[in-house]
Amino acid sequence: MVNQQASTERIWEWLSGIPDPEMPFLSIVDLGIVRDVHWEEEQLRIVVTPTYSGCPAKSHIDASIRNTLLDRGIEHLALETRLSPAWSTDWLGDVAKAKLLAAGIAPPMASEVPMRKLEYRAWSIATPSCPLCGSASTTVRGEFGSTLCKSLYVCGDCANPFEHFKCF
Ligand SMILES: [Zn+2]
């Protein structure tokens, strides 16, 4: 009961400790999927926008949020899924982009036309720089990497394969 009305700042801190199931080096707050946290009297309302609709990780994320808050004594939680506006890689902050790069994944580029604005398959027009050596000479090897939101590239200079977090 002590934490029943924990400040929303504290709650944001707790949520920052929840890793994304697909990219555990990023928290759900880094990803920008937590859109709103506020109290409605005795009930805490959290709004989450999944990275893309039908994301299989969404139910796992919801369970992590519930369990994390339950551990802190918050029992009355309303978890709302908001699909519009759709999540966009524009919501990834600089911290998230730096963490992606540190993990060897080329972050979405500002110059890239988001996938949601392109016809299918047309997204590969822009190629990301190699996160390992910085070379711009990279070639796409697969539209999907370890997850649907990533594509696979190979560097023409250091010959290392790497993943690119596509721009949505
Ligand atoms: Zn390279």
Tab-separated table of N, CA and C and ligand atoms in Angstrom:
chain	number	residue	atom	x	y	z
A	1	MET	N	0.822	-1.211	0.000
A	1	MET	CA	0.000	0.000	0.000
A	1	MET	C	0.854	1.259	0.000
A	2	VAL	N	2.090	1.107	0.439
A	2	VAL	CA	2.983	2.275	0.537
A	2	VAL	C	3.128	2.978	-0.807
A	3	ASN	N	3.245	2.142	-1.859
A	3	ASN	CA	3.502	2.713	-3.177
A	3	ASN	C	2.223	2.995	-3.964
A	4	GLN	N	1.095	2.881	-3.289
A	4	GLN	CA	-0.161	2.990	-4.020
A	4	GLN	C	-0.234	4.263	-4.866
A	5	GLN	N	0.351	5.334	-4.347
A	5	GLN	CA	0.362	6.549	-5.148
A	5	GLN	C	1.799	7.007	-5.395
A	6	ALA	N	2.610	6.071	-5.854
A	6	ALA	CA	3.985	6.430	-6.218
A	6	ALA	C	3.928	7.523	-7.278
A	7	SER	N	4.887	8.408	-7.252
A	7	SER	CA	4.866	9.496	-8.230
A	7	SER	C	5.058	8.913	-9.631
A	8	THR	N	4.514	9.598	-10.614
A	8	THR	CA	4.666	9.099	-11.988
A	8	THR	C	6.151	9.091	-12.383
A	9	GLU	N	6.955	9.980	-11.788
A	9	GLU	CA	8.408	9.960	-12.070
A	9	GLU	C	9.033	8.638	-11.646
A	10	ARG	N	8.638	8.174	-10.450
A	10	ARG	CA	9.146	6.889	-9.968
A	10	ARG	C	8.702	5.766	-10.904
A	11	ILE	N	7.457	5.843	-11.334
A	11	ILE	CA	6.924	4.791	-12.206
A	11	ILE	C	7.672	4.763	-13.542
A	12	TRP	N	7.971	5.934	-14.078
A	12	TRP	CA	8.773	5.991	-15.314
A	12	TRP	C	10.139	5.335	-15.077
A	13	GLU	N	10.718	5.574	-13.881
A	13	GLU	CA	12.011	4.953	-13.544
A	13	GLU	C	11.900	3.432	-13.542
A	14	TRP	N	10.834	2.930	-12.896
A	14	TRP	CA	10.632	1.475	-12.847
A	14	TRP	C	10.465	0.914	-14.259
A	15	LEU	N	9.683	1.624	-15.082
A	15	LEU	CA	9.455	1.146	-16.448
A	15	LEU	C	10.756	1.143	-17.246
A	16	SER	N	11.658	2.075	-16.919
A	16	SER	CA	12.966	2.146	-17.598
A	16	SER	C	13.818	0.916	-17.329
A	17	GLY	N	13.437	0.149	-16.295
A	17	GLY	CA	14.182	-1.062	-15.968
A	17	GLY	C	13.653	-2.290	-16.694
A	18	ILE	N	12.600	-2.123	-17.495
A	18	ILE	CA	12.022	-3.280	-18.198
A	18	ILE	C	12.645	-3.390	-19.594
A	19	PRO	N	13.349	-4.485	-19.860
A	19	PRO	CA	13.987	-4.617	-21.174
A	19	PRO	C	12.991	-5.004	-22.260
A	20	ASP	N	13.263	-4.565	-23.473
A	20	ASP	CA	12.491	-5.026	-24.617
A	20	ASP	C	12.849	-6.497	-24.832
A	21	PRO	N	11.860	-7.384	-25.021
A	21	PRO	CA	12.180	-8.805	-25.151
A	21	PRO	C	13.051	-9.138	-26.368
A	22	GLU	N	12.909	-8.363	-27.421
A	22	GLU	CA	13.682	-8.673	-28.634
A	22	GLU	C	15.061	-8.023	-28.632
A	23	MET	N	15.165	-6.865	-28.006
A	23	MET	CA	16.452	-6.167	-27.931
A	23	MET	C	16.671	-5.769	-26.478
A	24	PRO	N	17.115	-6.721	-25.644
A	24	PRO	CA	17.163	-6.495	-24.188
A	24	PRO	C	18.101	-5.384	-23.735
A	25	PHE	N	18.960	-4.899	-24.631
A	25	PHE	CA	19.819	-3.768	-24.265
A	25	PHE	C	19.050	-2.446	-24.338
A	26	LEU	N	17.822	-2.508	-24.852
A	26	LEU	CA	16.963	-1.316	-24.870
A	26	LEU	C	15.814	-1.545	-23.893
A	27	SER	N	15.473	-0.512	-23.134
A	27	SER	CA	14.298	-0.633	-22.274
A	27	SER	C	13.067	-0.217	-23.072
A	28	ILE	N	11.917	-0.549	-22.531
A	28	ILE	CA	10.686	-0.165	-23.231
A	28	ILE	C	10.534	1.359	-23.270
A	29	VAL	N	11.179	2.045	-22.305
A	29	VAL	CA	11.138	3.514	-22.326
A	29	VAL	C	12.097	4.046	-23.401
A	30	ASP	N	13.277	3.399	-23.540
A	30	ASP	CA	14.208	3.781	-24.621
A	30	ASP	C	13.511	3.709	-25.978
A	31	LEU	N	12.714	2.661	-26.147
A	31	LEU	CA	12.039	2.434	-27.425
A	31	LEU	C	10.956	3.468	-27.710
A	32	GLY	N	10.507	4.136	-26.663
A	32	GLY	CA	9.470	5.147	-26.843
A	32	GLY	C	8.077	4.561	-26.958
A	33	ILE	N	7.899	3.309	-26.523
A	33	ILE	CA	6.564	2.704	-26.666
A	33	ILE	C	5.636	3.042	-25.504
A	34	VAL	N	6.212	3.500	-24.376
A	34	VAL	CA	5.356	3.925	-23.260
A	34	VAL	C	4.963	5.375	-23.540
A	35	ARG	N	3.694	5.591	-23.797
A	35	ARG	CA	3.243	6.906	-24.252
A	35	ARG	C	2.717	7.783	-23.129
A	36	ASP	N	2.195	7.156	-22.077
A	36	ASP	CA	1.598	7.965	-21.020
A	36	ASP	C	1.506	7.154	-19.735
A	37	VAL	N	1.751	7.839	-18.625
A	37	VAL	CA	1.623	7.226	-17.301
A	37	VAL	C	0.898	8.239	-16.423
A	38	HIS	N	-0.265	7.903	-15.947
A	38	HIS	CA	-0.913	8.830	-15.012
A	38	HIS	C	-1.897	8.104	-14.096
A	39	TRP	N	-2.127	8.737	-12.960
A	39	TRP	CA	-3.083	8.200	-11.991
A	39	TRP	C	-4.462	8.731	-12.287
A	40	GLU	N	-5.439	7.807	-12.222
A	40	GLU	CA	-6.838	8.230	-12.248
A	40	GLU	C	-7.398	7.771	-10.917
A	41	GLU	N	-7.348	8.663	-9.950
A	41	GLU	CA	-7.681	8.331	-8.568
A	41	GLU	C	-6.838	7.142	-8.100
A	42	GLU	N	-7.469	6.002	-7.803
A	42	GLU	CA	-6.726	4.856	-7.254
A	42	GLU	C	-6.093	3.979	-8.329
A	43	GLN	N	-6.399	4.279	-9.561
A	43	GLN	CA	-5.944	3.406	-10.639
A	43	GLN	C	-4.845	4.062	-11.464
A	44	LEU	N	-3.816	3.269	-11.730
A	44	LEU	CA	-2.735	3.754	-12.573
A	44	LEU	C	-3.041	3.377	-14.017
A	45	ARG	N	-2.959	4.362	-14.903
A	45	ARG	CA	-3.221	4.094	-16.314
A	45	ARG	C	-1.914	4.260	-17.096
A	46	ILE	N	-1.584	3.237	-17.854
A	46	ILE	CA	-0.373	3.278	-18.681
A	46	ILE	C	-0.779	3.007	-20.123
A	47	VAL	N	-0.315	3.867	-21.019
A	47	VAL	CA	-0.636	3.713	-22.430
A	47	VAL	C	0.618	3.244	-23.166
A	48	VAL	N	0.476	2.143	-23.899
A	48	VAL	CA	1.600	1.574	-24.640
A	48	VAL	C	1.223	1.473	-26.115
A	49	THR	N	2.147	1.903	-26.975
A	49	THR	CA	1.965	1.746	-28.414
A	49	THR	C	3.002	0.729	-28.889
A	50	PRO	N	2.581	-0.436	-29.378
A	50	PRO	CA	3.570	-1.433	-29.805
A	50	PRO	C	4.387	-0.947	-31.001
A	51	THR	N	5.610	-1.488	-31.132
A	51	THR	CA	6.491	-1.007	-32.200
A	51	THR	C	5.892	-1.242	-33.575
A	52	TYR	N	5.187	-2.319	-33.744
A	52	TYR	CA	4.377	-2.452	-34.954
A	52	TYR	C	3.193	-3.326	-34.605
A	53	SER	N	2.078	-3.127	-35.276
A	53	SER	CA	0.885	-3.855	-34.878
A	53	SER	C	1.095	-5.333	-35.141
A	54	GLY	N	0.629	-6.144	-34.228
A	54	GLY	CA	0.825	-7.579	-34.352
A	54	GLY	C	2.181	-8.022	-33.841
A	55	CYS	N	2.894	-7.128	-33.185
A	55	CYS	CA	4.193	-7.480	-32.632
A	55	CYS	C	4.004	-8.600	-31.602
A	56	PRO	N	4.651	-9.745	-31.811
A	56	PRO	CA	4.444	-10.871	-30.893
A	56	PRO	C	4.982	-10.599	-29.487
A	57	ALA	N	5.835	-9.593	-29.357
A	57	ALA	CA	6.422	-9.292	-28.051
A	57	ALA	C	5.464	-8.522	-27.154
A	58	LYS	N	4.368	-8.027	-27.728
A	58	LYS	CA	3.494	-7.123	-26.981
A	58	LYS	C	2.917	-7.761	-25.713
A	59	SER	N	2.455	-9.006	-25.798
A	59	SER	CA	1.847	-9.618	-24.606
A	59	SER	C	2.905	-9.840	-23.528
A	60	HIS	N	4.131	-10.128	-23.964
A	60	HIS	CA	5.245	-10.296	-23.030
A	60	HIS	C	5.544	-8.968	-22.328
A	61	ILE	N	5.524	-7.893	-23.075
A	61	ILE	CA	5.787	-6.558	-22.512
A	61	ILE	C	4.692	-6.191	-21.511
A	62	ASP	N	3.428	-6.449	-21.883
A	62	ASP	CA	2.315	-6.152	-20.972
A	62	ASP	C	2.484	-6.903	-19.652
A	63	ALA	N	2.869	-8.182	-19.749
A	63	ALA	CA	3.046	-8.995	-18.537
A	63	ALA	C	4.198	-8.447	-17.695
A	64	SER	N	5.279	-8.018	-18.352
A	64	SER	CA	6.419	-7.451	-17.613
A	64	SER	C	6.024	-6.183	-16.870
A	65	ILE	N	5.219	-5.344	-17.523
A	65	ILE	CA	4.774	-4.109	-16.878
A	65	ILE	C	3.922	-4.441	-15.654
A	66	ARG	N	2.959	-5.358	-15.852
A	66	ARG	CA	2.084	-5.738	-14.735
A	66	ARG	C	2.884	-6.292	-13.562
A	67	ASN	N	3.822	-7.206	-13.864
A	67	ASN	CA	4.596	-7.842	-12.795
A	67	ASN	C	5.508	-6.851	-12.089
A	68	THR	N	6.148	-5.975	-12.867
A	68	THR	CA	7.059	-4.981	-12.283
A	68	THR	C	6.300	-4.079	-11.318
A	69	LEU	N	5.105	-3.651	-11.720
A	69	LEU	CA	4.343	-2.728	-10.877
A	69	LEU	C	3.709	-3.447	-9.693
A	70	LEU	N	3.315	-4.698	-9.914
A	70	LEU	CA	2.759	-5.485	-8.820
A	70	LEU	C	3.818	-5.679	-7.732
A	71	ASP	N	5.067	-5.906	-8.152
A	71	ASP	CA	6.185	-6.043	-7.204
A	71	ASP	C	6.343	-4.789	-6.350
A	72	ARG	N	5.930	-3.634	-6.902
A	72	ARG	CA	6.024	-2.371	-6.164
A	72	ARG	C	4.699	-2.016	-5.500
A	73	GLY	N	3.792	-2.973	-5.434
A	73	GLY	CA	2.550	-2.754	-4.706
A	73	GLY	C	1.435	-2.076	-5.483
A	74	ILE	N	1.607	-1.959	-6.812
A	74	ILE	CA	0.536	-1.336	-7.593
A	74	ILE	C	-0.351	-2.437	-8.184
A	75	GLU	N	-1.561	-2.516	-7.637
A	75	GLU	CA	-2.462	-3.593	-8.036
A	75	GLU	C	-3.514	-3.141	-9.040
A	76	HIS	N	-3.837	-1.858	-8.972
A	76	HIS	CA	-4.899	-1.361	-9.852
A	76	HIS	C	-4.274	-0.681	-11.060
A	77	LEU	N	-4.097	-1.503	-12.085
A	77	LEU	CA	-3.428	-1.002	-13.280
A	77	LEU	C	-4.338	-1.169	-14.484
A	78	ALA	N	-4.484	-0.093	-15.232
A	78	ALA	CA	-5.199	-0.176	-16.505
A	78	ALA	C	-4.161	-0.002	-17.600
A	79	LEU	N	-3.986	-1.038	-18.380
A	79	LEU	CA	-2.985	-1.027	-19.442
A	79	LEU	C	-3.710	-0.839	-20.769
A	80	GLU	N	-3.444	0.283	-21.375
A	80	GLU	CA	-4.156	0.589	-22.614
A	80	GLU	C	-3.204	0.463	-23.800
A	81	THR	N	-3.663	-0.173	-24.867
A	81	THR	CA	-2.863	-0.272	-26.092
A	81	THR	C	-3.382	0.773	-27.066
A	82	ARG	N	-2.487	1.641	-27.487
A	82	ARG	CA	-2.895	2.687	-28.424
A	82	ARG	C	-2.187	2.436	-29.752
A	83	LEU	N	-2.965	2.256	-30.801
A	83	LEU	CA	-2.376	1.941	-32.112
A	83	LEU	C	-2.232	3.165	-33.006
A	84	SER	N	-2.910	4.233	-32.625
A	84	SER	CA	-2.844	5.433	-33.451
A	84	SER	C	-2.545	6.650	-32.573
A	85	PRO	N	-1.547	7.478	-32.857
A	85	PRO	CA	-0.643	7.323	-34.009
A	85	PRO	C	0.266	6.111	-33.857
A	86	ALA	N	0.609	5.513	-34.981
A	86	ALA	CA	1.466	4.330	-34.965
A	86	ALA	C	2.862	4.691	-34.469
A	87	TRP	N	3.484	3.717	-33.807
A	87	TRP	CA	4.854	3.906	-33.336
A	87	TRP	C	5.756	4.199	-34.534
A	88	SER	N	6.706	5.054	-34.294
A	88	SER	CA	7.630	5.418	-35.362
A	88	SER	C	9.037	5.432	-34.795
A	89	THR	N	10.014	5.139	-35.628
A	89	THR	CA	11.398	5.179	-35.146
A	89	THR	C	11.809	6.607	-34.783
A	90	ASP	N	10.986	7.592	-35.150
A	90	ASP	CA	11.235	8.979	-34.700
A	90	ASP	C	11.174	9.050	-33.171
A	91	TRP	N	10.506	8.091	-32.559
A	91	TRP	CA	10.344	8.103	-31.098
A	91	TRP	C	11.555	7.514	-30.385
A	92	LEU	N	12.473	6.959	-31.144
A	92	LEU	CA	13.720	6.470	-30.537
A	92	LEU	C	14.574	7.688	-30.215
A	93	GLY	N	14.969	7.808	-28.951
A	93	GLY	CA	15.805	8.935	-28.572
A	93	GLY	C	17.258	8.688	-28.922
A	94	ASP	N	18.094	9.689	-28.670
A	94	ASP	CA	19.525	9.553	-28.939
A	94	ASP	C	20.149	8.440	-28.104
A	95	VAL	N	19.648	8.272	-26.873
A	95	VAL	CA	20.170	7.218	-25.992
A	95	VAL	C	19.917	5.852	-26.639
A	96	ALA	N	18.710	5.673	-27.145
A	96	ALA	CA	18.354	4.404	-27.782
A	96	ALA	C	19.218	4.160	-29.014
A	97	LYS	N	19.439	5.206	-29.817
A	97	LYS	CA	20.242	5.049	-31.030
A	97	LYS	C	21.687	4.705	-30.679
A	98	ALA	N	22.210	5.321	-29.614
A	98	ALA	CA	23.575	5.026	-29.176
A	98	ALA	C	23.671	3.578	-28.680
A	99	LYS	N	22.633	3.111	-27.989
A	99	LYS	CA	22.640	1.733	-27.494
A	99	LYS	C	22.563	0.733	-28.650
A	100	LEU	N	21.789	1.059	-29.670
A	100	LEU	CA	21.704	0.194	-30.853
A	100	LEU	C	23.078	0.075	-31.508
A	101	LEU	N	23.716	1.226	-31.703
A	101	LEU	CA	25.028	1.264	-32.346
A	101	LEU	C	26.044	0.463	-31.534
A	102	ALA	N	25.990	0.617	-30.204
A	102	ALA	CA	26.908	-0.109	-29.321
A	102	ALA	C	26.677	-1.613	-29.410
A	103	ALA	N	25.451	-2.006	-29.760
A	103	ALA	CA	25.139	-3.430	-29.892
A	103	ALA	C	25.432	-3.928	-31.304
A	104	GLY	N	26.012	-3.047	-32.134
A	104	GLY	CA	26.358	-3.458	-33.494
A	104	GLY	C	25.198	-3.431	-34.464
A	105	ILE	N	24.155	-2.697	-34.107
A	105	ILE	CA	22.983	-2.580	-34.988
A	105	ILE	C	22.908	-1.147	-35.495
A	106	ALA	N	22.876	-0.991	-36.822
A	106	ALA	CA	22.789	0.352	-37.392
A	106	ALA	C	21.417	0.933	-37.096
A	107	PRO	N	21.353	2.062	-36.380
A	107	PRO	CA	20.042	2.639	-36.042
A	107	PRO	C	19.343	3.217	-37.268
A	108	PRO	N	18.045	3.467	-37.161
A	108	PRO	CA	17.333	4.096	-38.279
A	108	PRO	C	17.961	5.447	-38.578
A	109	MET	N	17.976	5.809	-39.842
A	109	MET	CA	18.614	7.068	-40.232
A	109	MET	C	17.578	8.159	-40.451
A	110	ALA	N	17.971	9.374	-40.122
A	110	ALA	CA	17.070	10.506	-40.322
A	110	ALA	C	16.770	10.703	-41.802
A	111	SER	N	17.740	10.325	-42.649
A	111	SER	CA	17.592	10.547	-44.093
A	111	SER	C	16.746	9.460	-44.761
A	112	GLU	N	16.441	8.437	-43.990
A	112	GLU	CA	15.755	7.275	-44.544
A	112	GLU	C	14.262	7.560	-44.664
A	113	VAL	N	13.664	7.124	-45.759
A	113	VAL	CA	12.216	7.275	-45.885
A	113	VAL	C	11.581	6.156	-45.059
A	114	PRO	N	10.723	6.501	-44.096
A	114	PRO	CA	10.154	5.456	-43.251
A	114	PRO	C	9.420	4.395	-44.061
A	115	MET	N	9.512	3.141	-43.588
A	115	MET	CA	8.845	2.033	-44.278
A	115	MET	C	7.367	2.277	-44.461
A	116	ARG	N	6.772	2.919	-43.443
A	116	ARG	CA	5.325	3.112	-43.520
A	116	ARG	C	4.945	4.042	-44.669
A	117	LYS	N	5.923	4.790	-45.209
A	117	LYS	CA	5.602	5.699	-46.311
A	117	LYS	C	6.051	5.145	-47.655
A	118	LEU	N	6.558	3.920	-47.638
A	118	LEU	CA	7.058	3.336	-48.874
A	118	LEU	C	6.210	2.152	-49.286
A	119	GLU	N	6.255	1.877	-50.561
A	119	GLU	CA	5.645	0.650	-51.041
A	119	GLU	C	6.515	-0.506	-50.567
A	120	TYR	N	5.924	-1.672	-50.450
A	120	TYR	CA	6.659	-2.857	-50.026
A	120	TYR	C	7.918	-3.045	-50.886
A	121	ARG	N	9.001	-3.383	-50.258
A	121	ARG	CA	10.295	-3.658	-50.884
A	121	ARG	C	11.063	-2.416	-51.308
A	122	ALA	N	10.431	-1.286	-51.279
A	122	ALA	CA	11.125	-0.085	-51.759
A	122	ALA	C	12.005	0.531	-50.681
A	123	TRP	N	11.900	0.010	-49.444
A	123	TRP	CA	12.622	0.627	-48.338
A	123	TRP	C	14.133	0.523	-48.447
A	124	SER	N	14.607	-0.447	-49.234
A	124	SER	CA	16.052	-0.685	-49.243
A	124	SER	C	16.836	0.307	-50.097
A	125	ILE	N	16.200	1.371	-50.535
A	125	ILE	CA	16.879	2.389	-51.348
A	125	ILE	C	18.069	2.998	-50.590
A	126	ALA	N	17.828	3.382	-49.341
A	126	ALA	CA	18.904	3.973	-48.543
A	126	ALA	C	19.621	2.856	-47.792
A	127	THR	N	20.945	2.890	-47.765
A	127	THR	CA	21.666	1.875	-46.994
A	127	THR	C	22.357	2.546	-45.808
A	128	PRO	N	22.329	1.885	-44.659
A	128	PRO	CA	22.946	2.454	-43.463
A	128	PRO	C	24.466	2.278	-43.502
A	129	SER	N	25.166	3.113	-42.752
A	129	SER	CA	26.613	2.953	-42.621
A	129	SER	C	26.896	1.775	-41.694
A	130	CYS	N	28.079	1.166	-41.878
A	130	CYS	CA	28.482	0.038	-41.037
A	130	CYS	C	28.679	0.511	-39.589
A	131	PRO	N	28.020	-0.135	-38.609
A	131	PRO	CA	28.169	0.301	-37.215
A	131	PRO	C	29.547	-0.061	-36.646
A	132	LEU	N	30.291	-0.907	-37.348
A	132	LEU	CA	31.586	-1.357	-36.832
A	132	LEU	C	32.731	-0.486	-37.330
A	133	CYS	N	32.747	-0.163	-38.635
A	133	CYS	CA	33.870	0.641	-39.158
A	133	CYS	C	33.408	1.973	-39.733
A	134	GLY	N	32.109	2.192	-39.841
A	134	GLY	CA	31.602	3.472	-40.332
A	134	GLY	C	31.531	3.582	-41.845
A	135	SER	N	31.934	2.537	-42.546
A	135	SER	CA	31.923	2.576	-44.007
A	135	SER	C	30.505	2.752	-44.543
A	136	ALA	N	30.386	3.529	-45.634
A	136	ALA	CA	29.075	3.721	-46.253
A	136	ALA	C	28.832	2.679	-47.334
A	137	SER	N	29.844	1.871	-47.580
A	137	SER	CA	29.740	0.852	-48.620
A	137	SER	C	29.149	-0.433	-48.056
A	138	THR	N	27.827	-0.462	-47.960
A	138	THR	CA	27.156	-1.617	-47.375
A	138	THR	C	26.081	-2.135	-48.320
A	139	THR	N	25.794	-3.411	-48.234
A	139	THR	CA	24.829	-4.042	-49.138
A	139	THR	C	23.817	-4.845	-48.324
A	140	VAL	N	22.564	-4.741	-48.734
A	140	VAL	CA	21.524	-5.500	-48.028
A	140	VAL	C	21.638	-6.983	-48.384
A	141	ARG	N	21.499	-7.841	-47.374
A	141	ARG	CA	21.586	-9.285	-47.597
A	141	ARG	C	20.262	-9.987	-47.317
A	142	GLY	N	19.429	-9.357	-46.531
A	142	GLY	CA	18.146	-9.983	-46.228
A	142	GLY	C	17.191	-8.930	-45.709
A	143	GLU	N	15.937	-9.054	-46.073
A	143	GLU	CA	14.978	-8.050	-45.633
A	143	GLU	C	14.678	-8.163	-44.158
A	144	PHE	N	14.852	-9.383	-43.622
A	144	PHE	CA	14.558	-9.568	-42.211
A	144	PHE	C	15.755	-10.177	-41.500
A	145	GLY	N	16.121	-9.560	-40.394
A	145	GLY	CA	17.192	-10.103	-39.568
A	145	GLY	C	16.587	-11.011	-38.517
A	146	SER	N	17.080	-10.898	-37.278
A	146	SER	CA	16.593	-11.766	-36.212
A	146	SER	C	15.149	-11.455	-35.853
A	147	THR	N	14.690	-10.249	-36.189
A	147	THR	CA	13.291	-9.903	-35.956
A	147	THR	C	12.777	-9.182	-37.195
A	148	LEU	N	11.473	-9.064	-37.301
A	148	LEU	CA	10.857	-8.436	-38.470
A	148	LEU	C	11.258	-6.986	-38.656
A	149	CYS	N	11.613	-6.315	-37.556
A	149	CYS	CA	11.884	-4.882	-37.686
A	149	CYS	C	13.334	-4.612	-38.056
A	150	LYS	N	14.114	-5.668	-38.273
A	150	LYS	CA	15.507	-5.455	-38.650
A	150	LYS	C	15.810	-6.115	-39.986
A	151	SER	N	16.756	-5.540	-40.722
A	151	SER	CA	17.210	-6.158	-41.953
A	151	SER	C	18.693	-6.439	-41.819
A	152	LEU	N	19.164	-7.332	-42.670
A	152	LEU	CA	20.540	-7.794	-42.564
A	152	LEU	C	21.394	-7.151	-43.660
A	153	TYR	N	22.566	-6.636	-43.272
A	153	TYR	CA	23.479	-6.005	-44.224
A	153	TYR	C	24.858	-6.619	-44.093
A	154	VAL	N	25.683	-6.401	-45.109
A	154	VAL	CA	27.082	-6.780	-44.986
A	154	VAL	C	27.907	-5.571	-45.408
A	155	CYS	N	29.019	-5.360	-44.704
A	155	CYS	CA	29.872	-4.211	-44.980
A	155	CYS	C	30.863	-4.564	-46.090
A	156	GLY	N	31.006	-3.668	-47.072
A	156	GLY	CA	31.928	-3.905	-48.184
A	156	GLY	C	33.380	-3.687	-47.792
A	157	ASP	N	33.634	-2.991	-46.698
A	157	ASP	CA	35.015	-2.712	-46.290
A	157	ASP	C	35.538	-3.695	-45.244
A	158	CYS	N	34.815	-3.826	-44.123
A	158	CYS	CA	35.329	-4.737	-43.091
A	158	CYS	C	34.706	-6.136	-43.213
A	159	ALA	N	33.783	-6.290	-44.163
A	159	ALA	CA	33.166	-7.589	-44.476
A	159	ALA	C	32.310	-8.160	-43.346
A	160	ASN	N	32.046	-7.367	-42.325
A	160	ASN	CA	31.209	-7.849	-41.229
A	160	ASN	C	29.729	-7.733	-41.572
A	161	PRO	N	28.966	-8.760	-41.228
A	161	PRO	CA	27.522	-8.621	-41.362
A	161	PRO	C	26.977	-7.820	-40.183
A	162	PHE	N	25.922	-7.080	-40.389
A	162	PHE	CA	25.305	-6.367	-39.271
A	162	PHE	C	23.825	-6.189	-39.539
A	163	GLU	N	23.101	-5.882	-38.471
A	163	GLU	CA	21.667	-5.652	-38.606
A	163	GLU	C	21.373	-4.156	-38.611
A	164	HIS	N	20.333	-3.828	-39.304
A	164	HIS	CA	19.878	-2.432	-39.342
A	164	HIS	C	18.446	-2.388	-38.851
A	165	PHE	N	18.211	-1.548	-37.867
A	165	PHE	CA	16.852	-1.340	-37.348
A	165	PHE	C	16.147	-0.452	-38.364
A	166	LYS	N	15.192	-1.025	-39.061
A	166	LYS	CA	14.525	-0.291	-40.128
A	166	LYS	C	13.759	0.910	-39.604
A	167	CYS	N	13.617	1.857	-40.478
A	167	CYS	CA	12.884	3.070	-40.127
A	167	CYS	C	11.400	2.824	-40.371
A	168	PHE	N	10.599	3.070	-39.345
A	168	PHE	CA	9.150	2.864	-39.477
A	168	PHE	C	8.418	4.190	-39.494
B	1	ZN	ZN	32.457	-2.179	-41.769
